[in-house]
Amino acid sequence: MRIAIYPGSFDPITVGHFNVIRSAASLFDFLVIGILDNLNKKYMFTKTERLHMVKASIKSFSNVSAEVFSGLTMDFCKKKGANFIIRGIRHSIDISFEMQMAHVNKKIDPKIETIFIPTDSTDFCVSSSLIKELAILGGDISELVPNITVKECIMKKVKKVGEK
Ligand code: PNS
């Protein structure tokens, strides 16, 4: 059984993440999306809210699950019996950071491989940060998120932030 982990913040899940999930789901027997907090980032959504949005986006896949975790990605891989880590690459700016992470992870356990999946060319400028900024400033995010549930969660949160 070839099990892969797709770790990330998913704050929120984007159409770019979704296309990476679709590719990974076709390449591996089972894909576990692991939602965690990157210590260097501030989040708009709680991990539970992010999980809700990811779960709403993966309903059509029979071999994909999602859960939250904390600690090292490699420990999560071991817990899930996964031998692969999936990361999406949008453009050259992503590469140096992603390579650094892949090297650190390989040092921790050389048996677990990082697999980079290039995003669709149409998604190269899509990011969670851009979606949040657009939503806050009243732009249309419909094409940038995988489904209406994600859009509604973002718009609800943006409204709450605006009311504060
Ligand atoms: O969506 P992001 O924020 O780009 O995801 C980065 C993330 C969370 C996958 C990365 O920061 C991570 O794996 N953090 C867990 C801690 C860890 O395992 N660190 C060692 C790898 S450098």
Tab-separated table of C-alpha atoms and ligand atoms in Angstrom:
chain	number	residue	atom	x	y	z
A	1	MET	CA	0.000	0.000	0.000
A	2	ARG	CA	1.569	3.308	-1.100
A	3	ILE	CA	0.444	5.900	1.432
A	4	ALA	CA	1.307	9.595	1.071
A	5	ILE	CA	0.918	12.545	3.424
A	6	TYR	CA	0.125	16.017	2.121
A	7	PRO	CA	1.024	18.323	5.028
A	8	GLY	CA	0.281	22.026	5.132
A	9	SER	CA	-1.470	24.932	6.783
A	10	PHE	CA	-4.413	25.049	4.318
A	11	ASP	CA	-5.475	28.468	5.659
A	12	PRO	CA	-7.672	28.103	3.604
A	13	ILE	CA	-7.470	25.282	1.042
A	14	THR	CA	-7.121	26.735	-2.478
A	15	VAL	CA	-7.918	25.436	-5.932
A	16	GLY	CA	-4.147	24.932	-6.284
A	17	HIS	CA	-4.082	22.622	-3.241
A	18	PHE	CA	-7.121	20.835	-4.645
A	19	ASN	CA	-5.416	20.097	-7.974
A	20	VAL	CA	-2.348	18.761	-6.132
A	21	ILE	CA	-4.686	16.528	-4.075
A	22	ARG	CA	-6.328	15.262	-7.279
A	23	SER	CA	-2.943	14.383	-8.809
A	24	ALA	CA	-1.633	12.751	-5.624
A	25	ALA	CA	-4.846	10.743	-5.191
A	26	SER	CA	-4.326	9.265	-8.654
A	27	LEU	CA	-0.655	8.416	-7.971
A	28	PHE	CA	-0.976	6.803	-4.517
A	29	ASP	CA	-3.202	4.162	-2.960
A	30	PHE	CA	-4.089	6.447	-0.085
A	31	LEU	CA	-3.501	10.122	0.663
A	32	VAL	CA	-3.766	11.667	4.128
A	33	ILE	CA	-3.984	15.446	4.258
A	34	GLY	CA	-2.327	16.622	7.481
A	35	ILE	CA	-3.325	20.071	8.678
A	36	LEU	CA	-0.952	21.735	11.087
A	37	ASP	CA	0.330	25.070	12.285
A	38	ASN	CA	3.558	26.297	10.754
A	39	LEU	CA	5.241	28.083	13.697
A	40	ASN	CA	6.253	31.009	11.455
A	41	LYS	CA	2.729	31.880	10.347
A	42	LYS	CA	-0.368	33.553	11.772
A	43	TYR	CA	-3.669	31.991	10.824
A	44	MET	CA	-7.118	33.331	9.999
A	45	PHE	CA	-8.815	29.969	10.622
A	46	THR	CA	-8.511	27.502	13.508
A	47	LYS	CA	-7.225	24.044	12.664
A	48	THR	CA	-10.784	22.694	13.079
A	49	GLU	CA	-12.146	25.278	10.625
A	50	ARG	CA	-9.406	24.433	8.143
A	51	LEU	CA	-10.178	20.728	8.540
A	52	HIS	CA	-13.861	21.412	7.847
A	53	MET	CA	-12.989	23.227	4.594
A	54	VAL	CA	-10.565	20.482	3.497
A	55	LYS	CA	-13.098	17.736	4.283
A	56	ALA	CA	-15.754	19.572	2.253
A	57	SER	CA	-13.307	19.589	-0.675
A	58	ILE	CA	-12.336	15.895	-0.705
A	59	LYS	CA	-15.777	14.295	-0.546
A	60	SER	CA	-15.479	12.910	-4.085
A	61	PHE	CA	-12.233	11.007	-3.382
A	62	SER	CA	-12.558	7.533	-1.874
A	63	ASN	CA	-8.815	7.287	-1.107
A	64	VAL	CA	-8.249	10.661	0.581
A	65	SER	CA	-8.719	11.557	4.255
A	66	ALA	CA	-7.864	14.627	6.307
A	67	GLU	CA	-6.926	15.251	9.907
A	68	VAL	CA	-5.122	17.770	12.061
A	69	PHE	CA	-1.812	17.042	13.722
A	70	SER	CA	0.989	18.769	15.596
A	71	GLY	CA	4.705	18.127	15.862
A	72	LEU	CA	6.997	16.851	13.138
A	73	THR	CA	5.598	15.925	9.744
A	74	MET	CA	7.908	12.892	9.753
A	75	ASP	CA	6.358	11.630	13.002
A	76	PHE	CA	2.921	12.008	11.437
A	77	CYS	CA	4.149	10.006	8.407
A	78	LYS	CA	5.326	7.216	10.672
A	79	LYS	CA	2.043	7.228	12.605
A	80	LYS	CA	0.138	6.856	9.331
A	81	GLY	CA	2.520	4.302	7.789
A	82	ALA	CA	3.305	6.724	4.950
A	83	ASN	CA	6.486	6.616	2.858
A	84	PHE	CA	5.844	9.758	0.830
A	85	ILE	CA	5.351	13.459	1.534
A	86	ILE	CA	3.562	15.505	-1.117
A	87	ARG	CA	4.272	19.185	-1.663
A	88	GLY	CA	2.966	21.373	-4.479
A	89	ILE	CA	5.333	23.638	-6.412
A	90	ARG	CA	3.896	26.749	-8.063
A	91	HIS	CA	7.053	28.504	-9.277
A	92	SER	CA	10.801	28.829	-8.734
A	93	ILE	CA	10.309	30.890	-5.534
A	94	ASP	CA	8.809	27.829	-3.831
A	95	ILE	CA	11.702	25.577	-4.733
A	96	SER	CA	14.504	26.662	-2.371
A	97	PHE	CA	12.293	26.487	0.741
A	98	GLU	CA	10.715	23.206	-0.339
A	99	MET	CA	14.148	21.687	-1.081
A	100	GLN	CA	15.355	22.780	2.370
A	101	MET	CA	12.379	21.082	4.029
A	102	ALA	CA	12.823	17.962	1.905
A	103	HIS	CA	16.511	17.742	2.873
A	104	VAL	CA	15.784	18.163	6.590
A	105	ASN	CA	13.060	15.533	6.389
A	106	LYS	CA	15.356	13.157	4.502
A	107	LYS	CA	17.950	13.523	7.251
A	108	ILE	CA	15.307	12.567	9.820
A	109	ASP	CA	14.295	9.461	7.858
A	110	PRO	CA	15.859	8.645	4.457
A	111	LYS	CA	13.157	6.043	3.757
A	112	ILE	CA	10.462	8.707	3.438
A	113	GLU	CA	10.600	10.504	0.069
A	114	THR	CA	9.294	13.995	-0.672
A	115	ILE	CA	7.445	14.144	-3.978
A	116	PHE	CA	6.971	17.549	-5.610
A	117	ILE	CA	3.884	18.007	-7.758
A	118	PRO	CA	3.838	21.036	-10.057
A	119	THR	CA	0.567	22.931	-9.761
A	120	ASP	CA	-1.523	23.526	-12.849
A	121	SER	CA	-0.146	26.487	-14.831
A	122	THR	CA	-3.398	28.363	-14.183
A	123	ASP	CA	-2.816	28.057	-10.400
A	124	PHE	CA	0.701	29.443	-10.272
A	125	CYS	CA	-0.409	32.730	-8.704
A	126	VAL	CA	-3.009	31.214	-6.334
A	127	SER	CA	-2.162	31.341	-2.632
A	128	SER	CA	-4.083	31.229	0.632
A	129	SER	CA	-2.768	34.713	1.505
A	130	LEU	CA	-3.965	36.191	-1.772
A	131	ILE	CA	-7.435	34.661	-1.302
A	132	LYS	CA	-7.714	36.140	2.220
A	133	GLU	CA	-6.592	39.568	1.003
A	134	LEU	CA	-9.010	39.498	-1.933
A	135	ALA	CA	-11.899	38.428	0.314
A	136	ILE	CA	-11.152	41.162	2.876
A	137	LEU	CA	-11.021	43.798	0.129
A	138	GLY	CA	-14.289	42.645	-1.463
A	139	GLY	CA	-12.846	40.800	-4.478
A	140	ASP	CA	-14.417	37.687	-5.985
A	141	ILE	CA	-12.685	34.515	-4.770
A	142	SER	CA	-15.041	31.995	-6.425
A	143	GLU	CA	-12.509	30.779	-9.004
A	144	LEU	CA	-9.703	30.438	-6.443
A	145	VAL	CA	-11.335	28.061	-3.966
A	146	PRO	CA	-12.415	24.462	-4.646
A	147	ASN	CA	-16.092	24.778	-3.712
A	148	ILE	CA	-18.899	26.892	-2.315
A	149	THR	CA	-18.446	25.632	1.284
A	150	VAL	CA	-14.897	27.011	1.370
A	151	LYS	CA	-16.062	30.306	-0.126
A	152	GLU	CA	-18.858	30.604	2.446
A	153	CYS	CA	-16.497	29.870	5.369
A	154	ILE	CA	-14.101	32.555	4.156
A	155	MET	CA	-16.827	35.132	3.593
A	156	LYS	CA	-18.300	34.403	7.059
A	157	LYS	CA	-14.894	34.851	8.697
A	158	VAL	CA	-14.160	38.030	6.745
A	159	LYS	CA	-17.530	39.464	7.835
A	160	LYS	CA	-16.736	38.647	11.481
A	161	VAL	CA	-13.286	40.256	11.206
A	162	GLY	CA	-14.895	43.338	9.622
A	163	GLU	CA	-17.387	43.615	12.498
A	164	LYS	CA	-14.655	43.736	15.165
B	1	PNS	O1	1.350	25.159	4.143
B	1	PNS	P1	2.721	25.444	4.647
B	1	PNS	O2	2.664	26.478	5.755
B	1	PNS	O3	3.658	25.830	3.553
B	1	PNS	O4	3.270	24.086	5.287
B	1	PNS	C1	4.579	23.981	5.839
B	1	PNS	C2	4.620	22.800	6.781
B	1	PNS	C3	3.579	23.010	7.849
B	1	PNS	C4	4.309	21.553	5.982
B	1	PNS	C5	6.021	22.680	7.443
B	1	PNS	O5	6.277	23.861	8.110
B	1	PNS	C6	6.121	21.480	8.393
B	1	PNS	O6	6.250	20.355	7.957
B	1	PNS	N1	6.033	21.752	9.707
B	1	PNS	C7	6.049	20.714	10.735
B	1	PNS	C8	7.338	20.738	11.533
B	1	PNS	C9	8.394	19.891	10.846
B	1	PNS	O7	8.221	18.730	10.549
B	1	PNS	N2	9.555	20.529	10.562
B	1	PNS	C10	10.656	19.867	9.905
B	1	PNS	C11	10.630	20.077	8.416
B	1	PNS	S1	11.537	21.521	8.001
